[in-house]
Coordinates of C-alpha atoms and ligand atoms in Angstrom, one line a residue:
X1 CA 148.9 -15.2 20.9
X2 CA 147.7 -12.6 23.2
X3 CA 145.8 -9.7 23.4
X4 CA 144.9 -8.5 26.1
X5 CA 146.5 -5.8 28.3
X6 CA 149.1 -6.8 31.5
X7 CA 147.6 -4.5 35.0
X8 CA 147.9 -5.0 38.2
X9 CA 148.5 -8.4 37.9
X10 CA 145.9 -9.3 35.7
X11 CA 144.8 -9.8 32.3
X12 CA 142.2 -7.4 31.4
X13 CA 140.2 -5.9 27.8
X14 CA 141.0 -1.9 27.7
X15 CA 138.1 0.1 29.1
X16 CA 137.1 0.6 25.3
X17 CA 137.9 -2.3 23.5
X18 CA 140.1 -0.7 20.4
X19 CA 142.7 -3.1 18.6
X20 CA 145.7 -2.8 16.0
X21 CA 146.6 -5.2 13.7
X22 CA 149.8 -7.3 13.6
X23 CA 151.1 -7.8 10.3
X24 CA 154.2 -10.2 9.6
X25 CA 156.5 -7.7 7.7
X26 CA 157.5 -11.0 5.7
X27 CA 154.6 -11.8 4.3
X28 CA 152.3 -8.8 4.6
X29 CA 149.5 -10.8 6.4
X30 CA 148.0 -9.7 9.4
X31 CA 148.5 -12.3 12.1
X32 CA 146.5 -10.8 14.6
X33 CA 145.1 -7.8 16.1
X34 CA 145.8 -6.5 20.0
X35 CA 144.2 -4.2 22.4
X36 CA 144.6 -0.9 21.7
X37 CA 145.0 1.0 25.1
X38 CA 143.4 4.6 26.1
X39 CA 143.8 7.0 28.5
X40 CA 141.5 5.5 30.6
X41 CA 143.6 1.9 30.7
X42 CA 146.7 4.0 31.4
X43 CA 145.3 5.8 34.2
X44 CA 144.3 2.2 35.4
X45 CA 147.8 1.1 35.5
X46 CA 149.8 4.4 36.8
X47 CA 147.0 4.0 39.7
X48 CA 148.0 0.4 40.4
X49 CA 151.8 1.3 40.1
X50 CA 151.2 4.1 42.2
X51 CA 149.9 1.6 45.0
X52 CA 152.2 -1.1 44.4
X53 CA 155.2 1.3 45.0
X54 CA 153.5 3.7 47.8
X55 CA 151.5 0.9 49.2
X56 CA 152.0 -2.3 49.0
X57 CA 156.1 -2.2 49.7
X58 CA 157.9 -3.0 46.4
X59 CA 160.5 -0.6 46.9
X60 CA 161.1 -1.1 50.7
X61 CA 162.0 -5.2 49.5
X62 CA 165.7 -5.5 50.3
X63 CA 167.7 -6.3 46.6
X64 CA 168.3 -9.8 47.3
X65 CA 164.3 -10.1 47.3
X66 CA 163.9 -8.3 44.2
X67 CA 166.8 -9.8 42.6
X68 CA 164.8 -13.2 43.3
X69 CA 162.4 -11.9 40.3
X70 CA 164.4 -10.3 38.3
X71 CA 166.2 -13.8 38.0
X72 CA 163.3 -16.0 37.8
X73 CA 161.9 -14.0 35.2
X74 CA 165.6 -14.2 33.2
X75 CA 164.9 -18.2 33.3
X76 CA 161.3 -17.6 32.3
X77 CA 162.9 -16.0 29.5
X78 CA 165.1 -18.8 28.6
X79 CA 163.0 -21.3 29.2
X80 CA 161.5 -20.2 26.0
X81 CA 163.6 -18.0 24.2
X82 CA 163.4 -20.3 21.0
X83 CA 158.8 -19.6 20.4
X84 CA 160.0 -15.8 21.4
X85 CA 162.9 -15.3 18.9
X86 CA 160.5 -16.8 16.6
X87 CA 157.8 -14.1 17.5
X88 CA 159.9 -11.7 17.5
X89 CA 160.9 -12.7 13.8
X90 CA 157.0 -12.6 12.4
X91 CA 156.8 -9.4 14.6
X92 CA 159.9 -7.4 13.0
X93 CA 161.1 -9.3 10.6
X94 CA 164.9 -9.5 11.9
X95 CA 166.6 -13.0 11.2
X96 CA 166.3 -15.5 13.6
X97 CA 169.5 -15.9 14.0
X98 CA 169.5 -12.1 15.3
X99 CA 166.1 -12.5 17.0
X100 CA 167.7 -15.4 19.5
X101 CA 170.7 -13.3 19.9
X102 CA 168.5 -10.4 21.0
X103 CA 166.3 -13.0 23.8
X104 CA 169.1 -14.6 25.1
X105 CA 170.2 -10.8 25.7
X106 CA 167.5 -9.5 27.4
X107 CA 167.6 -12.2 30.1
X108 CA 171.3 -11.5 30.2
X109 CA 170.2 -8.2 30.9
X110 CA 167.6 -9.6 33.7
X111 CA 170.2 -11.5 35.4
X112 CA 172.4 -8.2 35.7
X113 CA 170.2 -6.2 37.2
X114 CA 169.8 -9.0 40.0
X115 CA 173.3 -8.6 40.3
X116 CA 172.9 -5.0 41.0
X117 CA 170.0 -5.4 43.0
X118 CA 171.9 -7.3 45.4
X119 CA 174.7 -5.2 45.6
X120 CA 172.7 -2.4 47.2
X121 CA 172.1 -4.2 50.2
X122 CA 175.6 -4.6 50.7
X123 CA 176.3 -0.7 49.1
X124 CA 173.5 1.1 51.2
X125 CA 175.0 4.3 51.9
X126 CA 178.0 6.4 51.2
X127 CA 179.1 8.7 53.8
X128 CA 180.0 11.9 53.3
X129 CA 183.4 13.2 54.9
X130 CA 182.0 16.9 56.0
X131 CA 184.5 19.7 56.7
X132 CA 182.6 20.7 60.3
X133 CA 183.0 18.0 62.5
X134 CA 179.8 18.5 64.8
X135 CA 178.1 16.8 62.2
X136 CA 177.6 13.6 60.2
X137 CA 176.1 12.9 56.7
X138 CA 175.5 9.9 54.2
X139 CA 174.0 9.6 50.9
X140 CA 171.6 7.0 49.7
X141 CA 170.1 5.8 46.8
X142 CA 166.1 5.4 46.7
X143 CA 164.1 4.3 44.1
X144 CA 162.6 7.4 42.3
X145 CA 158.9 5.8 41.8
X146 CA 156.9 5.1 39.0
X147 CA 158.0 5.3 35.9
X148 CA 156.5 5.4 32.7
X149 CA 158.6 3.4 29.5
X150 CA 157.9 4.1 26.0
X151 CA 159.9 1.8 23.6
X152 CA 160.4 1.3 19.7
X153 CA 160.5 -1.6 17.4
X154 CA 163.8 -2.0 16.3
X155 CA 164.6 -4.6 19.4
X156 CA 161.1 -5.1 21.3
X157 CA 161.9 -7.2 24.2
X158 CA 165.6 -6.1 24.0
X159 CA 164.2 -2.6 24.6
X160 CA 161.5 -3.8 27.2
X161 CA 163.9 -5.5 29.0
X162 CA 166.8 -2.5 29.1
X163 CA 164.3 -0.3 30.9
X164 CA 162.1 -3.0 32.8
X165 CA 165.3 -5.0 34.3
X166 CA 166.7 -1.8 35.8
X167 CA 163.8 -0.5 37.0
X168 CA 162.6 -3.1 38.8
X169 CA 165.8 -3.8 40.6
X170 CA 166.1 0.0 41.6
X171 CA 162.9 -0.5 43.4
X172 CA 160.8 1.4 41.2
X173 CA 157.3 -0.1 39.7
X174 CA 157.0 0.6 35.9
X175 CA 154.0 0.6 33.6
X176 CA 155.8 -0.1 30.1
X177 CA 153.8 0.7 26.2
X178 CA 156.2 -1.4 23.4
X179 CA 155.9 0.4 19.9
X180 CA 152.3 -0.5 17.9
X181 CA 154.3 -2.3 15.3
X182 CA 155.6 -4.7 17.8
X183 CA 154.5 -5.8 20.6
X184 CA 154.4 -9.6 20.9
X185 CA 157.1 -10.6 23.0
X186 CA 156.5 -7.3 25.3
X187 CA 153.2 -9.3 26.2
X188 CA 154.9 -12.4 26.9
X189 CA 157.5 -10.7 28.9
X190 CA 154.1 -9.2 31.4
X191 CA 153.0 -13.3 30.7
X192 CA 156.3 -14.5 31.9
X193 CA 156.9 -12.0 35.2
X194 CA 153.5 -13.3 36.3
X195 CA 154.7 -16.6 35.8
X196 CA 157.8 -15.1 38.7
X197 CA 154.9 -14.5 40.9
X198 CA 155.7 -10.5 40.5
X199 CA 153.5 -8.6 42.8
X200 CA 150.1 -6.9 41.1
X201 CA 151.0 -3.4 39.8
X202 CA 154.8 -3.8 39.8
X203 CA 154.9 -4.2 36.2
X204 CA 152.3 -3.1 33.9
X205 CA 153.0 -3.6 30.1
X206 CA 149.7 -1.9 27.6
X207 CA 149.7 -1.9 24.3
X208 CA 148.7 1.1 22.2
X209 CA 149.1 4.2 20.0
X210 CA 152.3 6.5 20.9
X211 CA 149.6 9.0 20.3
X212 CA 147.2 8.3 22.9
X213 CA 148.3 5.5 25.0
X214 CA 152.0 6.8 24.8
X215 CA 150.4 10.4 25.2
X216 CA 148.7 9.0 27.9
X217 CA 152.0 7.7 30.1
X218 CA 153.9 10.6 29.3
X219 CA 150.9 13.3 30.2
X220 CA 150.0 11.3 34.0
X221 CA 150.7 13.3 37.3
X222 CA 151.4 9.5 39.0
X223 CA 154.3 9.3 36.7
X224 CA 157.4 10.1 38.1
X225 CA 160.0 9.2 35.4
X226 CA 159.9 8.8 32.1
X227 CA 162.5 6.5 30.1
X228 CA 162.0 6.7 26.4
X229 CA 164.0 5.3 23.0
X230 CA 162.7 6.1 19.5
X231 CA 162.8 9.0 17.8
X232 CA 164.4 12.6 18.0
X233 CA 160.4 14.6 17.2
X234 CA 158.9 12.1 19.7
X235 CA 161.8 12.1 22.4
X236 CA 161.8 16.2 22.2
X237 CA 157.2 16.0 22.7
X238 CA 158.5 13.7 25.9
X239 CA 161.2 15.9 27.5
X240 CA 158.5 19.0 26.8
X241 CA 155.9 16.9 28.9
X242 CA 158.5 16.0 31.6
X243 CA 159.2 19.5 31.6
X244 CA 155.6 20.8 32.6
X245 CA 156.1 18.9 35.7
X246 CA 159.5 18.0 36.5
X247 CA 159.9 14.5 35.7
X248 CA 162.8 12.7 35.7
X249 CA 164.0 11.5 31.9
X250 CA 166.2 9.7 30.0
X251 CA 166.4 9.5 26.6
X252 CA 167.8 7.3 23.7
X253 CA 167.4 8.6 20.5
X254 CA 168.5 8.5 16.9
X255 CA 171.8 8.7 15.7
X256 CA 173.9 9.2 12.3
X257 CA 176.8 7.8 13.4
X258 CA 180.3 7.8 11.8
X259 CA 182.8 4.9 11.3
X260 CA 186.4 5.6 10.2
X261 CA 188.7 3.4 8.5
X262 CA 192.3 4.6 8.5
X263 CA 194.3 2.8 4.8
X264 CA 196.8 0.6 8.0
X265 CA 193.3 -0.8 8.3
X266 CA 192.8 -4.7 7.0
X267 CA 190.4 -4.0 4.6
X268 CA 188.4 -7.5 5.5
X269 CA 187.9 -6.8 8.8
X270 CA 186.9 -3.5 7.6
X271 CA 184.2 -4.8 5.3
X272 CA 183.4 -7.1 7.8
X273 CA 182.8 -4.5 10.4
X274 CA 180.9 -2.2 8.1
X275 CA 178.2 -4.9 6.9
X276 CA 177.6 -5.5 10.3
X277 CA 177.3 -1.8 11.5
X278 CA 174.6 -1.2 8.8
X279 CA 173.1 -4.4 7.4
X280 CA 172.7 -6.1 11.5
X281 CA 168.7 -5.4 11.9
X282 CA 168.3 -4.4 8.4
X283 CA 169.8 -1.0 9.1
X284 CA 167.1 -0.7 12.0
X285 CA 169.7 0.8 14.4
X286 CA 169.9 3.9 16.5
X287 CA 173.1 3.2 16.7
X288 CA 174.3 1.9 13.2
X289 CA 177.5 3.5 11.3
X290 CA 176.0 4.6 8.5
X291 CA 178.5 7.5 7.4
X292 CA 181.3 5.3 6.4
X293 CA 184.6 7.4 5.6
X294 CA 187.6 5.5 4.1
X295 CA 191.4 6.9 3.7
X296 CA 192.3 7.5 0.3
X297 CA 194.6 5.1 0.2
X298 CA 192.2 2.1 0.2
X299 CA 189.0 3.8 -0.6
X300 CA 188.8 2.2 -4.0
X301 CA 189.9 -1.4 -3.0
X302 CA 187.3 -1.5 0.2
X303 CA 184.9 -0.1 -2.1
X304 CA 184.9 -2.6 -4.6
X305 CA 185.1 -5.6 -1.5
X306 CA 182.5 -4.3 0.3
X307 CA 180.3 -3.9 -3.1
X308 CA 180.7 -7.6 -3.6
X309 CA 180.1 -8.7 -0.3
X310 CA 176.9 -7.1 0.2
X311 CA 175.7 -7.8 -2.9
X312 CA 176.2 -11.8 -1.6
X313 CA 173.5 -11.0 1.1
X314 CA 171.3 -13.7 1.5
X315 CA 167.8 -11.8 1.8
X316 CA 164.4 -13.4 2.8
X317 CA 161.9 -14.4 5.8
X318 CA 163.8 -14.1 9.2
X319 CA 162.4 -17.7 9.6
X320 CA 164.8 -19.7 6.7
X321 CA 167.8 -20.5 7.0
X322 CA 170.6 -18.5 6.4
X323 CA 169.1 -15.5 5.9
X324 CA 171.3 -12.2 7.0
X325 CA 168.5 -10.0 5.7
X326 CA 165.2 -9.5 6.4
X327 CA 162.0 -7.4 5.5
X328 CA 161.6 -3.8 6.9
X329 CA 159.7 -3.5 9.7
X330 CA 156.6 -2.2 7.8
X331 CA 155.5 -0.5 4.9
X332 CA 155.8 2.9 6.1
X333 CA 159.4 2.1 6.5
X334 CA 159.8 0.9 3.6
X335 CA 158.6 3.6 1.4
X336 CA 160.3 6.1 3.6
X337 CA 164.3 4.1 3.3
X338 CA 163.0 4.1 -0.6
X339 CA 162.1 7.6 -0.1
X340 CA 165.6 8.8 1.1
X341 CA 167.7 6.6 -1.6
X342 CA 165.4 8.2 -4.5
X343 CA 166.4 11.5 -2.9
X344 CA 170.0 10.4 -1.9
X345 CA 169.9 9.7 -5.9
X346 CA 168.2 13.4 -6.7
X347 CA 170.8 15.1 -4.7
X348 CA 174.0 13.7 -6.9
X349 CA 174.6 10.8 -5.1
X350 CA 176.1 7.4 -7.0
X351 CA 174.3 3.9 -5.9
X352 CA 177.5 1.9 -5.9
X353 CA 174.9 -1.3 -5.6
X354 CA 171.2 -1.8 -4.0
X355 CA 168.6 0.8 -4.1
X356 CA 165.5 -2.0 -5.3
X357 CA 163.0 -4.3 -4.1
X358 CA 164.7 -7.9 -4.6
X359 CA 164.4 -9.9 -7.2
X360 CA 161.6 -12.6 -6.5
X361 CA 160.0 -10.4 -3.6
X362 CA 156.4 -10.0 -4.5
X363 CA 155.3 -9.5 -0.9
X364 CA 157.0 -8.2 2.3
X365 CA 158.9 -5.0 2.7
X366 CA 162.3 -6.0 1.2
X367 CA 165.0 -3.9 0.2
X368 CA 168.4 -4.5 -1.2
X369 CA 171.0 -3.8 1.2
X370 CA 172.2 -0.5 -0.2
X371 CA 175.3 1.6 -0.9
X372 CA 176.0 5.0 -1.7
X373 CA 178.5 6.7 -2.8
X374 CA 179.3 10.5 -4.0
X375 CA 176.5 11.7 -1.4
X376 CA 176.8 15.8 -0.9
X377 CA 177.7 16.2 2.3
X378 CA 174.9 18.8 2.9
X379 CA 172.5 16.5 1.7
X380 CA 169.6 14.2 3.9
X381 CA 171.3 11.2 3.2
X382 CA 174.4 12.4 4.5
X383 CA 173.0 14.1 7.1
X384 CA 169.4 12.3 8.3
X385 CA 168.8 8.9 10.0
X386 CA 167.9 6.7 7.1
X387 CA 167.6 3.8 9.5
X388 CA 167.4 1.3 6.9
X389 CA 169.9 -0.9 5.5
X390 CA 171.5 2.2 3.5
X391 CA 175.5 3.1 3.9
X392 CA 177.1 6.3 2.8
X393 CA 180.5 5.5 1.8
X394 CA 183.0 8.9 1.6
X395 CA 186.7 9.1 1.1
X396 CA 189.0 11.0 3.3
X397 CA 192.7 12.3 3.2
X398 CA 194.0 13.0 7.1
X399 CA 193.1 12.5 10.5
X400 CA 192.1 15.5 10.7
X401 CA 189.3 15.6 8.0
X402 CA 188.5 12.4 9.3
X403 CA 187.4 13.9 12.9
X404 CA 186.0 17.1 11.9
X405 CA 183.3 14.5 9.2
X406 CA 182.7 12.5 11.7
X407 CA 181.9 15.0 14.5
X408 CA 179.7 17.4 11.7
X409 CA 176.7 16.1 13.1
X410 CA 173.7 17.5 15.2
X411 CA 173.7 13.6 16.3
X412 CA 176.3 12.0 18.8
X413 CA 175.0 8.5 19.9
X414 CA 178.5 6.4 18.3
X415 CA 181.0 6.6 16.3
X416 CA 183.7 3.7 14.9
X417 CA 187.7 3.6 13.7
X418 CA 189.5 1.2 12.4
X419 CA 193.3 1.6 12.6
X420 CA 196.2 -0.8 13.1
X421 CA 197.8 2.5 15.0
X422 CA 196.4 1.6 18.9
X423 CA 197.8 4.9 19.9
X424 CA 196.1 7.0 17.0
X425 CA 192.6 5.0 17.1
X426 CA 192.9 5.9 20.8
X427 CA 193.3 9.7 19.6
X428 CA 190.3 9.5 17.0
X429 CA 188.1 7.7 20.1
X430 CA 189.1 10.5 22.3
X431 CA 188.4 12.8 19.9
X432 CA 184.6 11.7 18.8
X433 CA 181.8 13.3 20.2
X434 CA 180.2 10.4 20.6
X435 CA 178.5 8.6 23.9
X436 CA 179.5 5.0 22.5
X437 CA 183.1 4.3 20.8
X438 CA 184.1 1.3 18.8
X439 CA 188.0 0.7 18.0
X440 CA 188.5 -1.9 15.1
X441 CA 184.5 -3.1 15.7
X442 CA 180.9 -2.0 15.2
X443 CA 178.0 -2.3 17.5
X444 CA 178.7 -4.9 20.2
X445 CA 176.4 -3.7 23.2
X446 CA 177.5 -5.5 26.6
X447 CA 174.8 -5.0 29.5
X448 CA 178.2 -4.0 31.4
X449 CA 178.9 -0.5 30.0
X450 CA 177.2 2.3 29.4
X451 CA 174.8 3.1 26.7
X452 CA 173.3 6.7 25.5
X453 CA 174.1 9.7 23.2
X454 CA 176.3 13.2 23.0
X455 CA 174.2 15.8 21.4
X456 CA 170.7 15.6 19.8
X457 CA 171.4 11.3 20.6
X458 CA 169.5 11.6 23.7
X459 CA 169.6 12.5 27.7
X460 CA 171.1 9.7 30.4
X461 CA 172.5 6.3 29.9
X462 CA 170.6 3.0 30.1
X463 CA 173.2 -0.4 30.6
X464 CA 175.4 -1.0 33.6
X465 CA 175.0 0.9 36.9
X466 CA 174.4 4.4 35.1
X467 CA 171.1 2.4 33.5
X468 CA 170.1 1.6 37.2
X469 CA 170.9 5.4 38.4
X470 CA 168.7 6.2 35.8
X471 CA 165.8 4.9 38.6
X472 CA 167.3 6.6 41.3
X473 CA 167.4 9.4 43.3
X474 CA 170.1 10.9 46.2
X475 CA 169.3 11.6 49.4
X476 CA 171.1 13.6 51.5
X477 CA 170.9 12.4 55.9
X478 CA 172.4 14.8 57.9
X479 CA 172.5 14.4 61.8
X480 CA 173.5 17.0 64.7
X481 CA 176.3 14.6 66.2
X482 CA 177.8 17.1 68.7
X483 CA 176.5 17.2 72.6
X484 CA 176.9 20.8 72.7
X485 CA 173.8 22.6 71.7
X486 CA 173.5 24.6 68.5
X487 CA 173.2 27.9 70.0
X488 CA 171.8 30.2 67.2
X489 CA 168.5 31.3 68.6
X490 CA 168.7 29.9 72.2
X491 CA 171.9 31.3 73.8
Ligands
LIG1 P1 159.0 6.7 17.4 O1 159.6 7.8 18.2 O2 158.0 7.0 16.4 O3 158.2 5.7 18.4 C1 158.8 5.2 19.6 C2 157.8 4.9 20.6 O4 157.2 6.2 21.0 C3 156.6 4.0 20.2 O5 156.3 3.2 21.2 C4 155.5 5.0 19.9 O6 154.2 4.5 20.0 C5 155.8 6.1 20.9 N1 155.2 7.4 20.7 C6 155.0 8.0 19.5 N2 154.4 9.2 19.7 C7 154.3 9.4 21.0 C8 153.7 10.4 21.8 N3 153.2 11.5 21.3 N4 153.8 10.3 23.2 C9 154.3 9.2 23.7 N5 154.8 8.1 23.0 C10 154.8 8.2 21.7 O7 160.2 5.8 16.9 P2 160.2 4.4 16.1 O8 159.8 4.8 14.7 O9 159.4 3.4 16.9 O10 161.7 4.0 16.2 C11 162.7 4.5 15.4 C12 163.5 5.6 16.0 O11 163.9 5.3 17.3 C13 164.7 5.9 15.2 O12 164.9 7.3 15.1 C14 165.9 5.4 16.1 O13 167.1 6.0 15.9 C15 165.3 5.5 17.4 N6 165.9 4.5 18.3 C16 166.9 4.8 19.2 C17 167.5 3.9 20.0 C18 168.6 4.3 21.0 O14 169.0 3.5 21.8 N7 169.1 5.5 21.0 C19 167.1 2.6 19.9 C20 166.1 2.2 19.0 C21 165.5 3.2 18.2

């Protein structure tokens, strides 16, 4: 496995040789440690994508160039997306199933962005119908620079690729730090677009701290964007140093995020859609529905189902078969989902099942998949990303409670509902404020459409074209078209 850091190209030791260790969240053993980058590496790299965007011509490529990499690193990708799902399983912990799933995404994603890459040689320029006629304008979309990515561990080369693929194709060169906890397959991503024959300093990928190599990234005058997913404290320390000097951001932060089952609902499907909205990941979700409020009218009977379906979760190492569950991603984790249930538990709430380390689990950071029930709606559990596999379960009379639950939140990433009614689930979608809305599902993601949150959920969208005008700017070109002169100063 490696260790090294990816820049300019190369393969190189940081300047001062620190390293983390890698611990299999399955197993608790530490697998193997990696380079541990400083502000010194950093500067290395932003200096290298400097040059490689100023200098050396990445963004003046035409698409259909660029869109040659992006593609040959999507087959790179494939080529071995079985040893990366498996990496990404003794990295995180998530299922394999889940892990395979998540790579054969993220070259999805690759291939896209070629797509869109393409498409600007044939979209250069919009022109702009101006009112005085003596003059013509167009607009056009240029890359914005370098930017600096900082991503979590939830979905590491899911994550990677969401902010390297658009990137890349809007012309733009990117030095990229995956979270501590995980970053295996972000290393074999930098292994596999050398592989594509990417030009040195396109794409720099360093390992690190958020603290200092993070810090790092987000503190660099070469830096001219900064696309960020993790959490609110650390997204709000990145806008702040965006702020200082005007870099463009995006951010994708946490979420709380409502899903509403009306009693025309089929309470199956419901079940089936709420165990995947909170259990997918092991809960690990920015955008998992994990305030689930039920109609009166069936709140018992889904209760009860979705009680014994969870409590048929197969849990264990991501790497045997039929697992659903996995560990946590680390201990820290851990102890803080068992943290907010013991408090969930404090404030009043009911654990309707879950809430304990598995039977039989000795090592690893397993956790029951959990429900609650009866949680005070002023409470953290109610209120707080748990992001864990935790539920809140809440009953509901009308529509109108239903909206004004769902939307009580400082968060707004998604929200859910689940109503045989088209033309009243069209009414609760319209009425979330939410960036992402699910009718009778929960969580499907499609590269196509676009991804990002209302509220304290974060800044921008990543996915479809708004992920790629995430790595653009405007220009305005405005040309004197008339023969007569101007006639201001110079009669
Ligand atoms: P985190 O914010 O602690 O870390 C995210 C990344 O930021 C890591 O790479 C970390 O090293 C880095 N970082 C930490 N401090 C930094 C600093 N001072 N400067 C620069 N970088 C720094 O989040 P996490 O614990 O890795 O992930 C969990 C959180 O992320 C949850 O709150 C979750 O909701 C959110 N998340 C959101 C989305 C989304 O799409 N909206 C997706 C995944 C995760």
């Amino acid at each position: 496995m490696r260790n090294e850091l990816y820049i300019d190209g190369k393969w190189v030791a940081p300047v001062k040789g620190g390293t983390c260790e890698v611990i299999n969240p399955a197993t608790e053993e530490v697998m193997q440690t990696i380079a541990s980058a400083t502000a010194e590496d950093v500067d290395i790299a932003v200096k290298a994508a400097r040059r490689a965007f100023d200098k050396d011509g990445w963004p003046k490529l035409s698409g259909a160039q660029r869109a040659k990499y992006l593609r040959a690193i999507a087959d790179g990708i494939r080529s071995r997306q079985a040893e990366i799902a498996r990496l990404e399983v003794i990295d995180n912990g998530k299922p394999f199933p889940e892990a395979d799933w998540d790579v054969a995404d993220a070259a999805g994603c690759f291939d896209y962005y070629a797509g869109l890459a393409e498409l600007m040689d044939t979209n250069p320029e919009e022109t702009i119908a101006l009112a005085d006629g003596r003059f013509t304008s167009k607009a056009v979309k240029e890359p914005i620079g370098v930017a600096g990515a900082i991503i979590p561990w939830n979905y590491p080369l899911l994550m990677a690729s969401w902010k390297v693929a658009p990137a890349l194709a809007a012309g733009c060169t990117i030095v990229l730090k995956p979270a501590e906890l995980t970053s295996l397959t972000a290393l074999e991503l930098a292994a596999i677009a050398d592989e594509a024959g990417l030009p040195p300093g396109v794409l720099n990928i360093l390992t690190g701290s958020g603290s200092v190599a993070g810090q790092a990234i987000i503190d660099h005058k070469g830096v001219d964007k900064l696309a960020f997913t993790g959490s609110g404290p650390v997204g709000s320390k990145i806008m702040a140093a965006a702020a200082r000097d005007i870099k463009r951001v995006s951010l994708e932060l946490g979420g709380k995020s409502p899903f509403v089952v009306f009693d025309d609902a089929d309470i199956e499907r419901a079940v089936e859609w709420i165990m995947f909205g909170i259990f997918w990941n092991q809960g690990q979700v920015c955008s998992a529905t994990s305030r689930v409020l039920v109609q009166d009218g069936i709140y018992e009977r889904l209760l009860a189902r979705l009680v014994e379906e969870t409590d048929k979760i197969k849990i264990g190492n991501g790497l045997e078969e039929g697992v659903l569950l996995g560990p946590l991603v680390s201990k820290r984790q851990h102890d803080q989902v068992v943290a907010a249930i013991a408090a969930a538990k404090d404030a009043g709430a009911t654990i309707a099942c879950g809430g304990e380390r598995p039977e039989g689990f000795d090592k690893g950071y397993y956790l029951q998949p959990t429900i609650l029930t009866g949680v005070p709606l002023d409470s953290a559990a109610w209120t707080e990303e748990i992001f864990g596999p935790v539920v809140c379960v809440h009953p509901f009379e009308t529509e109108e409670d239903a909206i004004a639950l769902a939307n009580d939140s400082r968060f707004g990433l998604a929200a859910a509902v689940m109503s045989k009614d088209d033309i009243r689930a069209e009414r609760v979608a319209a009425a979330f404020r939410a960036g992402i809305v699910w009718i009778n599902c929960s969580q499907p993601t499609f590269t196509e459409a676009p991804w990002g949150g209302y509220k304290e959920s974060g800044i921008g969208r990543e996915l479809g074209r708004w992920g790629l005008e995430n790595y653009l700017e405007t220009k305005q070109i405005t040309k004197y078209a008339s023969e007569d002169p101007w006639g201001w100063y110079i009669k």
